[in-house]
Coordinates of C-alpha atoms in Angstrom, one line a residue:
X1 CA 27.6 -0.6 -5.1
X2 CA 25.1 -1.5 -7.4
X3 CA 22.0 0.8 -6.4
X4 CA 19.2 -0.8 -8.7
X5 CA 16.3 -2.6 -7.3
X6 CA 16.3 -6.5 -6.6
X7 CA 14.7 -8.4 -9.5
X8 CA 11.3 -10.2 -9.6
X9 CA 11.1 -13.8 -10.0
X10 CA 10.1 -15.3 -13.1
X11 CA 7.3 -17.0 -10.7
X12 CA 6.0 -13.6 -9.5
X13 CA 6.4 -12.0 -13.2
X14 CA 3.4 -14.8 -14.0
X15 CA 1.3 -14.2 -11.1
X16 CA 1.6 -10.3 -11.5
X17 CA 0.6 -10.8 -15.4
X18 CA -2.8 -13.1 -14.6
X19 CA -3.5 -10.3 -11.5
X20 CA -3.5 -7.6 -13.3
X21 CA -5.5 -9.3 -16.1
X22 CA -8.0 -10.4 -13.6
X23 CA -7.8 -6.6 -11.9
X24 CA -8.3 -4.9 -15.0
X25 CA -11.7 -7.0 -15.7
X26 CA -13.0 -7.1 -12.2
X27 CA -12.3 -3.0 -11.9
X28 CA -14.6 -2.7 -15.3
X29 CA -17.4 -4.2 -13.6
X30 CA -18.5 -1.6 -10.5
X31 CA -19.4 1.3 -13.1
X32 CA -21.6 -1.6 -15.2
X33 CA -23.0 -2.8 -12.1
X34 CA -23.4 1.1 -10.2
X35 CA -25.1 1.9 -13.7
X36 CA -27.2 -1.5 -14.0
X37 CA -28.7 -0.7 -10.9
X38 CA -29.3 3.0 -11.5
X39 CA -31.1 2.2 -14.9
X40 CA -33.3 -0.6 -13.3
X41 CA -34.9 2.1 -10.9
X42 CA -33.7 0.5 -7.6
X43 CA -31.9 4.2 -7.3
X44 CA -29.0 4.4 -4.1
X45 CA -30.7 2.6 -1.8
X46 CA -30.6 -0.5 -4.4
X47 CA -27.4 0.2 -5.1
X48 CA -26.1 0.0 -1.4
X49 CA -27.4 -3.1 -0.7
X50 CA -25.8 -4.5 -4.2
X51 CA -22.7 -3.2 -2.7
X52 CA -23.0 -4.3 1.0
X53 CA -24.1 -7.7 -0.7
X54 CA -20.6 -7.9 -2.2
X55 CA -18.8 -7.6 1.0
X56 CA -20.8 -9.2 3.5
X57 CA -19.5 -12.4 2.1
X58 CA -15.7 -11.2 2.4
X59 CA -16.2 -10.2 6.0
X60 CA -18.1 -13.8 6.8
X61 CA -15.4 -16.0 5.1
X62 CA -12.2 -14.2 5.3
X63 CA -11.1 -15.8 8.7
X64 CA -11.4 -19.0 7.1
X65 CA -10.1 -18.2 3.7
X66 CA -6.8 -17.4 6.5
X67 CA -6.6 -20.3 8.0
X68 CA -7.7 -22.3 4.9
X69 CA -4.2 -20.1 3.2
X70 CA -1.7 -21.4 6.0
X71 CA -3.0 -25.1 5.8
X72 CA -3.3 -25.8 2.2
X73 CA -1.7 -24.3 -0.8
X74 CA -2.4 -20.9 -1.4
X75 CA -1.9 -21.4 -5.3
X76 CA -4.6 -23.9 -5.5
X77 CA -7.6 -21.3 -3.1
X78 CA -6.5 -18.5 -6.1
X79 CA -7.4 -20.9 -8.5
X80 CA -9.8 -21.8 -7.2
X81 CA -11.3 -18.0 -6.0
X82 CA -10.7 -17.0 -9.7
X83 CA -12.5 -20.4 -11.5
X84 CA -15.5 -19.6 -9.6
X85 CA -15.9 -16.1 -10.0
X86 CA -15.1 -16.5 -14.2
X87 CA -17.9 -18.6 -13.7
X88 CA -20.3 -16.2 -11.9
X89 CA -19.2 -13.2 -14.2
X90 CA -20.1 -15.9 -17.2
X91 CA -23.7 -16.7 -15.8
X92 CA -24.8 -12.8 -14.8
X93 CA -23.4 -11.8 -18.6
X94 CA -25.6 -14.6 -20.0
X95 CA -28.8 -13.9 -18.2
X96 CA -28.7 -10.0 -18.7
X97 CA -28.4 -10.9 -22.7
X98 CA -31.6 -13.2 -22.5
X99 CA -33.8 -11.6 -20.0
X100 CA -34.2 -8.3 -16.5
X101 CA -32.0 -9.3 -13.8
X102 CA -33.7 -8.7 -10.9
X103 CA -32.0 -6.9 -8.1
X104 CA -31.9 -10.2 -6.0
X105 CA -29.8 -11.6 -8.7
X106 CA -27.5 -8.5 -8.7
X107 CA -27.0 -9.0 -5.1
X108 CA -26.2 -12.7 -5.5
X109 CA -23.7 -12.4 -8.1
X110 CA -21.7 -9.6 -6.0
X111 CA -22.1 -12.1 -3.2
X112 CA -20.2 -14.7 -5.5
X113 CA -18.1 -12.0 -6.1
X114 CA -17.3 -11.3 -2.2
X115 CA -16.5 -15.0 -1.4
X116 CA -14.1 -15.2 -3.8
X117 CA -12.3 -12.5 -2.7
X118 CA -12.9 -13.7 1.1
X119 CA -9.9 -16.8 -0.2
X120 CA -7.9 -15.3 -2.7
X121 CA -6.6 -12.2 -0.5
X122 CA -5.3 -13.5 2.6
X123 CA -3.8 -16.5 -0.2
X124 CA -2.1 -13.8 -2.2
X125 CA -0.9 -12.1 1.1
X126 CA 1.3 -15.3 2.3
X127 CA 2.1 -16.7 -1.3
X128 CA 4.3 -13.2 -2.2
X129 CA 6.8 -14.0 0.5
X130 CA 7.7 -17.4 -0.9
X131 CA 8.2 -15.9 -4.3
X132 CA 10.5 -13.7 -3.4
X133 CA 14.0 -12.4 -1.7
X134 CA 13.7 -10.2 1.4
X135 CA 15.3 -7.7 -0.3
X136 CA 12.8 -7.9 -3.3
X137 CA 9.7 -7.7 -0.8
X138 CA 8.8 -4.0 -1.0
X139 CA 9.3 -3.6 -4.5
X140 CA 7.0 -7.1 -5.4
X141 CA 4.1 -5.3 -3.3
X142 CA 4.7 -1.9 -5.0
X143 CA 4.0 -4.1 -8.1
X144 CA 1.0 -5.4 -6.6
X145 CA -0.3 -1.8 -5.9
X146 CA 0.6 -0.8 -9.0
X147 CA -1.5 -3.6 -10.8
X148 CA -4.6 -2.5 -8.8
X149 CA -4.2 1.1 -10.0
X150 CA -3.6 0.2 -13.6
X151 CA -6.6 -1.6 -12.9
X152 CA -8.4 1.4 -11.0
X153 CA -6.9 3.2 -14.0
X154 CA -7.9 1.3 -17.1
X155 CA -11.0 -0.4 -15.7
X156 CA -13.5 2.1 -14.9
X157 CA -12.8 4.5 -17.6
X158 CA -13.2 1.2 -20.1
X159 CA -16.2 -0.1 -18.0
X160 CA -18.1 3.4 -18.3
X161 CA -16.9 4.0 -22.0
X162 CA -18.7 0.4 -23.0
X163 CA -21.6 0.9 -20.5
X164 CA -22.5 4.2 -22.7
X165 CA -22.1 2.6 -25.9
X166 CA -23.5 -0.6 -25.2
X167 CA -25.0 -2.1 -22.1
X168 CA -23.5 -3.7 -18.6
X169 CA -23.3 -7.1 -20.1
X170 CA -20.5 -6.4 -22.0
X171 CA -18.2 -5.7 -19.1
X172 CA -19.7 -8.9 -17.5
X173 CA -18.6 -10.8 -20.2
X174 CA -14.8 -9.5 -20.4
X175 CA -14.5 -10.1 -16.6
X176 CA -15.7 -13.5 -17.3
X177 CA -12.4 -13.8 -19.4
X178 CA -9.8 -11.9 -17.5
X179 CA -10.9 -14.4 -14.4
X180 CA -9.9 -17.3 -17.0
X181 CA -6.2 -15.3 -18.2
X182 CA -5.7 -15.6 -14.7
X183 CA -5.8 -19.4 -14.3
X184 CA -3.8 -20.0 -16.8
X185 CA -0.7 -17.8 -15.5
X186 CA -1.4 -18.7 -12.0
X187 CA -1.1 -22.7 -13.5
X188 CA 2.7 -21.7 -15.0
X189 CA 3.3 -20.6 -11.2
X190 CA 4.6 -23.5 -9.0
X191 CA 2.4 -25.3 -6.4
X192 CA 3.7 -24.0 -3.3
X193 CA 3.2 -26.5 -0.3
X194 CA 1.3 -26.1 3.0
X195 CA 3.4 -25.1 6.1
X196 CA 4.5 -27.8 8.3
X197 CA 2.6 -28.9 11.4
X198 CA 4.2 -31.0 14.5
X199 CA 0.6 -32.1 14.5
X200 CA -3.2 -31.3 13.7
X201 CA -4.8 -28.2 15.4
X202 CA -8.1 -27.3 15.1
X203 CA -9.3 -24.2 13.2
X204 CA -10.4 -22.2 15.8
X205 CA -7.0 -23.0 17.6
X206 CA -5.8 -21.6 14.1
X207 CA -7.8 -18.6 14.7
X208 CA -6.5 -17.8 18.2
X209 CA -3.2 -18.2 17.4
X210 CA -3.8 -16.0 14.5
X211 CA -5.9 -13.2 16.8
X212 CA -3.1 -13.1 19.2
X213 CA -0.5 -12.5 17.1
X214 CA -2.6 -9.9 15.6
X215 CA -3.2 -8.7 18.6
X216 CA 0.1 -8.2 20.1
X217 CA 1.3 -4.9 17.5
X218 CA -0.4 -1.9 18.8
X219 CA -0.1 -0.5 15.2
X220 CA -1.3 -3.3 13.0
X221 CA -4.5 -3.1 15.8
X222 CA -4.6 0.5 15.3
X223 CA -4.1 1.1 11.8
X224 CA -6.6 -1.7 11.3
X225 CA -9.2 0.2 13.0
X226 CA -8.2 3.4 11.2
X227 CA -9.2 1.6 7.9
X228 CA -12.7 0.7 9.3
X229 CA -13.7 4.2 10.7
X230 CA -12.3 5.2 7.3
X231 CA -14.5 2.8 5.1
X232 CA -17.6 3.4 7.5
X233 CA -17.4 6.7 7.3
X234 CA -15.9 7.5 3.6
X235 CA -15.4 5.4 1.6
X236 CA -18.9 3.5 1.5
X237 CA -20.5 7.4 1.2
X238 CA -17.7 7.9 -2.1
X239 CA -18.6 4.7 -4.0
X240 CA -22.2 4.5 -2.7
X241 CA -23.3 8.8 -3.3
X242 CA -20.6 9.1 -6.3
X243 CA -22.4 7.2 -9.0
X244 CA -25.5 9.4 -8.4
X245 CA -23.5 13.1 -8.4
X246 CA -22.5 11.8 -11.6
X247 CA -25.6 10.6 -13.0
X248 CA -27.0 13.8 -12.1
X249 CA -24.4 16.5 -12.9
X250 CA -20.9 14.9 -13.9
X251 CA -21.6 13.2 -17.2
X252 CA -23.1 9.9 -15.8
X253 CA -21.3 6.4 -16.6
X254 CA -18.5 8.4 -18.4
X255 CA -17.8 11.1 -15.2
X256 CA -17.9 8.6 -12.9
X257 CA -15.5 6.2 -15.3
X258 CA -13.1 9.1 -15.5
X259 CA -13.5 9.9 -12.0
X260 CA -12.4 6.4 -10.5
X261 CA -9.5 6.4 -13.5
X262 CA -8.4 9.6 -11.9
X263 CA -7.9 7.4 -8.6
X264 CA -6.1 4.8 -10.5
X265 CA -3.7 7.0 -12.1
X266 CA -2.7 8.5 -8.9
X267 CA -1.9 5.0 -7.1
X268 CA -0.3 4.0 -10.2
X269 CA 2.2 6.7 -9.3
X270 CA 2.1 6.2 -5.5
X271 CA 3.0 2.5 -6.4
X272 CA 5.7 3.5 -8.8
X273 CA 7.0 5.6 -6.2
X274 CA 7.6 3.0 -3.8
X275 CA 8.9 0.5 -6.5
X276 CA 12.5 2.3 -5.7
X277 CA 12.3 4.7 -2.5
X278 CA 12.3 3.0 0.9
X279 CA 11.0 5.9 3.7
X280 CA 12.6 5.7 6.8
X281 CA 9.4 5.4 9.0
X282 CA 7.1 3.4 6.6
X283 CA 4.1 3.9 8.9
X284 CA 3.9 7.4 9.4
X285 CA 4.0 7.8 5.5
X286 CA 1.5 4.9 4.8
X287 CA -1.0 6.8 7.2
X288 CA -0.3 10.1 5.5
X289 CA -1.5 8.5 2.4
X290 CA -4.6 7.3 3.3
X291 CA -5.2 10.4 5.2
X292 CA -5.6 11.9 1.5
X293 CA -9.0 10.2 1.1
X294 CA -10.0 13.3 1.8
X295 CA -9.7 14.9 -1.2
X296 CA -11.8 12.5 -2.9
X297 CA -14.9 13.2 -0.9
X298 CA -14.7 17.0 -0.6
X299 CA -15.0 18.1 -4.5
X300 CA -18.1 16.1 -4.0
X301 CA -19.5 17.2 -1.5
X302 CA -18.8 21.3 -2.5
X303 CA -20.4 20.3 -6.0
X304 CA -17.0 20.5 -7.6
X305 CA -16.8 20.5 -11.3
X306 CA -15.5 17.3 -12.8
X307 CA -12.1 18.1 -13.7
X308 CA -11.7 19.0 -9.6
X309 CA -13.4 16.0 -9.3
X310 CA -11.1 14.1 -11.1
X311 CA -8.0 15.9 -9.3
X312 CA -9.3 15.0 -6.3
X313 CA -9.3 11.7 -7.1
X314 CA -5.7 11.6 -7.9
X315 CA -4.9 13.1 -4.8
X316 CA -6.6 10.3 -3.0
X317 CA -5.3 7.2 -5.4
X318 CA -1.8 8.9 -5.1
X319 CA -2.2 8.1 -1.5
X320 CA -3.7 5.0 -1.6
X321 CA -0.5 3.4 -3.4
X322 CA 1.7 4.5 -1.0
X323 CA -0.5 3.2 1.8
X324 CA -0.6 0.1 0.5
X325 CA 2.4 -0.8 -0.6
X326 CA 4.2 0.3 2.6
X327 CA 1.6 -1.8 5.2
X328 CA 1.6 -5.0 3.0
X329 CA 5.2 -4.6 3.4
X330 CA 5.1 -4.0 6.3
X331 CA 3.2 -6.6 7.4
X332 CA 5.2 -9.3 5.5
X333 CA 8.1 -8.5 7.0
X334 CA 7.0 -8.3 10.3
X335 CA 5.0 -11.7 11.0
X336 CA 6.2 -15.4 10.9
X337 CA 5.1 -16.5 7.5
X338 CA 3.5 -19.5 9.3
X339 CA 1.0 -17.2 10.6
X340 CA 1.0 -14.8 7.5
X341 CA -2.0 -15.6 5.8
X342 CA -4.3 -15.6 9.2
X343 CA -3.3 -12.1 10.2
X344 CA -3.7 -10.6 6.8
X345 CA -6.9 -12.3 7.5
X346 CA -7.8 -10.3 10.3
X347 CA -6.4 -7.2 8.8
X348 CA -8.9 -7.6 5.9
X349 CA -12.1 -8.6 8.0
X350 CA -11.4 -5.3 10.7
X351 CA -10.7 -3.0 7.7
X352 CA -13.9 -4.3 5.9
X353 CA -16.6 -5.3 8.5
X354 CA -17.7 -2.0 8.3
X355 CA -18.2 -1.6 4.7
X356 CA -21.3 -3.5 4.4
X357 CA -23.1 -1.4 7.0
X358 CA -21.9 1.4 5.6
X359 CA -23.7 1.1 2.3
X360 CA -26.7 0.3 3.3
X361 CA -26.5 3.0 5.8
X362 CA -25.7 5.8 3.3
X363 CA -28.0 4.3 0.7
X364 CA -30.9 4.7 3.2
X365 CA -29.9 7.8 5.3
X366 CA -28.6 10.3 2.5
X367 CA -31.8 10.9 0.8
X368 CA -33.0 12.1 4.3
X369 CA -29.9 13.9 5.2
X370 CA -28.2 14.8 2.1
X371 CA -25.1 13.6 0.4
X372 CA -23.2 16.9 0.8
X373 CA -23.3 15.9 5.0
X374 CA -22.0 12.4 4.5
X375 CA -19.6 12.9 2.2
X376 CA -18.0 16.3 4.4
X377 CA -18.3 13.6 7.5
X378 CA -16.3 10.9 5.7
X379 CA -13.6 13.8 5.2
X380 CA -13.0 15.3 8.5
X381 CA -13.0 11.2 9.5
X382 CA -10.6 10.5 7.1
X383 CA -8.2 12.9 8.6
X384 CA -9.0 12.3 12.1
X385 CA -8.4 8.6 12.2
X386 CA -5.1 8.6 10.2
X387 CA -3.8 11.7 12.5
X388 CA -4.1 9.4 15.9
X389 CA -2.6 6.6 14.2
X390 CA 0.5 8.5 13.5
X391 CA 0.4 10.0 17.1
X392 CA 1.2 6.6 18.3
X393 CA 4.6 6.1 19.6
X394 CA 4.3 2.5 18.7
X395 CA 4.1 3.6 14.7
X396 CA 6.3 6.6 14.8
X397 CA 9.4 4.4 16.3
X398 CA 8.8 1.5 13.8
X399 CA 11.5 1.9 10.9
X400 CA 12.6 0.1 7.5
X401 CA 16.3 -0.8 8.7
X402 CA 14.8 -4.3 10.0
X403 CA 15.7 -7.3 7.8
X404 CA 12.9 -8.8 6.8
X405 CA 13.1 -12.6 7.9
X406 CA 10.8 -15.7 9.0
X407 CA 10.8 -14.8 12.6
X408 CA 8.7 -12.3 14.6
X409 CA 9.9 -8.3 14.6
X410 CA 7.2 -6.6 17.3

């Protein structure tokens, strides 16, 4: 029996090569735009609403970009996500050359940044079914995950290694480019075609169709709402509280580059792990990884040096790529790829609604309270939220020995 894993389409080898293009550019630019901020003087507090500016967007639109995924071609909203957001990149890299960029302008380029990520993820959700076998499923999402950590990897060790010897524009101006690369291998990928209707529904018929199918799977609910405690609590104090520790005791652009490359390295090998091992109960494993979050907030918040730091980041990352490879997956195998795009939808606008709130609730609140709190309560929620999602009976009896196929699996 031939034990070696399924092979990827030559279709999904060109839409992995222009995502991981577009990754590595778009992971550069949160250490130039953390540091942009920081240098201007608008201090944490300006830097959480830059960052709550660039998800409010994705939490507004993302129900649309859903439905919008299973009417219409999902090739054409990614082209379309990525055109305008080269463009964006393009215009913020051109006006920081010639002149300040006030922090209104910050916050409306992240915005840009947002919608564009409000169409393209639900689109990329439902378009990796079509491109491949059942059997190749798991190992086309590990791929996925492992694109996002080379890009976690790569990007924010490059971003902060060019913000120290140059200035943030540079890093504008190569995610400008990498949003371009990834046109052009999204264009060699065929159009795919919108899923057949009987008939015309309305969008908000779209919507409820999508919120009850969501709604019916205790753990997609569940481990939906884990992710939003978890961003709430953790990881808005981690990216909003982590580029000040480093500015003040970790190096600055370069501790904090190496810190988030530390995170992207570990998912790289989280993701390479689940390129060829298939758990039994993908669930309880996927919650066990984002349980280990918490070692990326608590060398923080005990004033760790930076090579625990950087561990601890590993740790994390490590866990991260196993978490999301296995509930992509999951996912994808489980829902009627009709309905795909909408409940990825939903999954992405629980897990991020609380983001936005989060940052500008940390960036406001620490300097009164003190990072160290935050950071330890991000830590103990971390753990919390993921250990009563695997309590569930409901995640603990779903298994890997279903088929994936186009119909329904509760």
């Amino acid at each position: 029996m031939d034990s070696r894993p399924p092979s990827i389409s030559r279709p999904m080898r060109n839409l992995l090569a222009g995502f991981y293009t577009s990754l590595l550019g778009s992971q550069m630019v949160p250490v130039a735009l953390a540091f942009a901020v920081l240098a201007s003087g608008h201090g944490v507090s300006g830097l959480g609403l830059v960052l709550g500016a660039s998800r409010l967007p994705t939490v507004v639109f993302i129900l649309v970009g859903g439905v919008l995924a299973d009417r219409l071609s999902r090739r054409s909203l990614m082209l379309m996500s990525d055109g305008i957001r080269a463009v964006s990149q393009a215009a913020l890299a051109i006006w920081w050359f010639t002149g300040h960029v006030p922090l209104v302008a910050l916050m409306f380029f992240a915005a840009v940044e947002g919608l564009g990520t409000a169409f393209f993820r639900p689109a990329l959700s439902g378009f990796i079914p079509s491109l491949n076998e059942p059997a190749s499923l798991q190992r086309a999402n590990a791929l996925i995950s492992f694109g996002r950590s080379i890009g976690s990897l790569a990007g924010p060790a490059a971003g902060g290694l060019l913000v120290a010897a140059f200035n943030p524009g540079i890093v504008f101006v190569i995610d400008a480019a990498s949003y371009l690369i990834s046109v052009l291998f999204l264009l060699a990928v065929p159009r795919d075609t919108a899923a057949f209707r009987a008939e015309p529904t309305r969008v908000l018929a779209d919507l409820r169709e999508g919120w009850s199918e969501f709604r019916s799977r205790r753990w997609l609910w569940a481990g939906v709402l884990e992710s939003s405690v978890v961003h709430l609590a953790g990881l808005s104090a981690y990216l909003v509280l982590g580029p000040q520790i480093a500015a003040d005791s970790l190096g600055g652009a370069r501790g904090w580059g190496f810190t988030l490359a530390g995170f992207g390295a570990g998912a790289a090998v989280g993701g390479l792990l689940m390129v060829r091992f298939t758990p039994r109960r993908p669930l309880v494993l996927a919650m066990i990884g984002s349980l280990a979050f918490a070692a990326a907030l608590l060398p923080l918040a005990l004033s760790a040096p930076l090579a625990v730091v950087v561990a601890g980041a590993f740790i994390a990352g490590s866990g991260l790529g196993v978490y999301s490879t296995l509930w992509e997956t999951t996912l994808q195998s489980r829902i009627p790829r009709e309905m795909l795009s909408r409940v990825s939808a939903y999954d992405w606008f629980g897990s991020l609604i609380t983001l936005p709130l989060g940052y500008v609730l940390v960036g406001f609140a620490a300097p009164i309270l003190g990072a160290e709190t935050f950071l330890m309560i991000g830590a103990a929620v971390a753990v919390t939220a993921s250990t009563a999602v695997i309590a569930l009976p409901d995640v603990r009896a779903l298994t890997s020995d279903h088929a994936p196929s186009r119909h329904s699996v509760p």
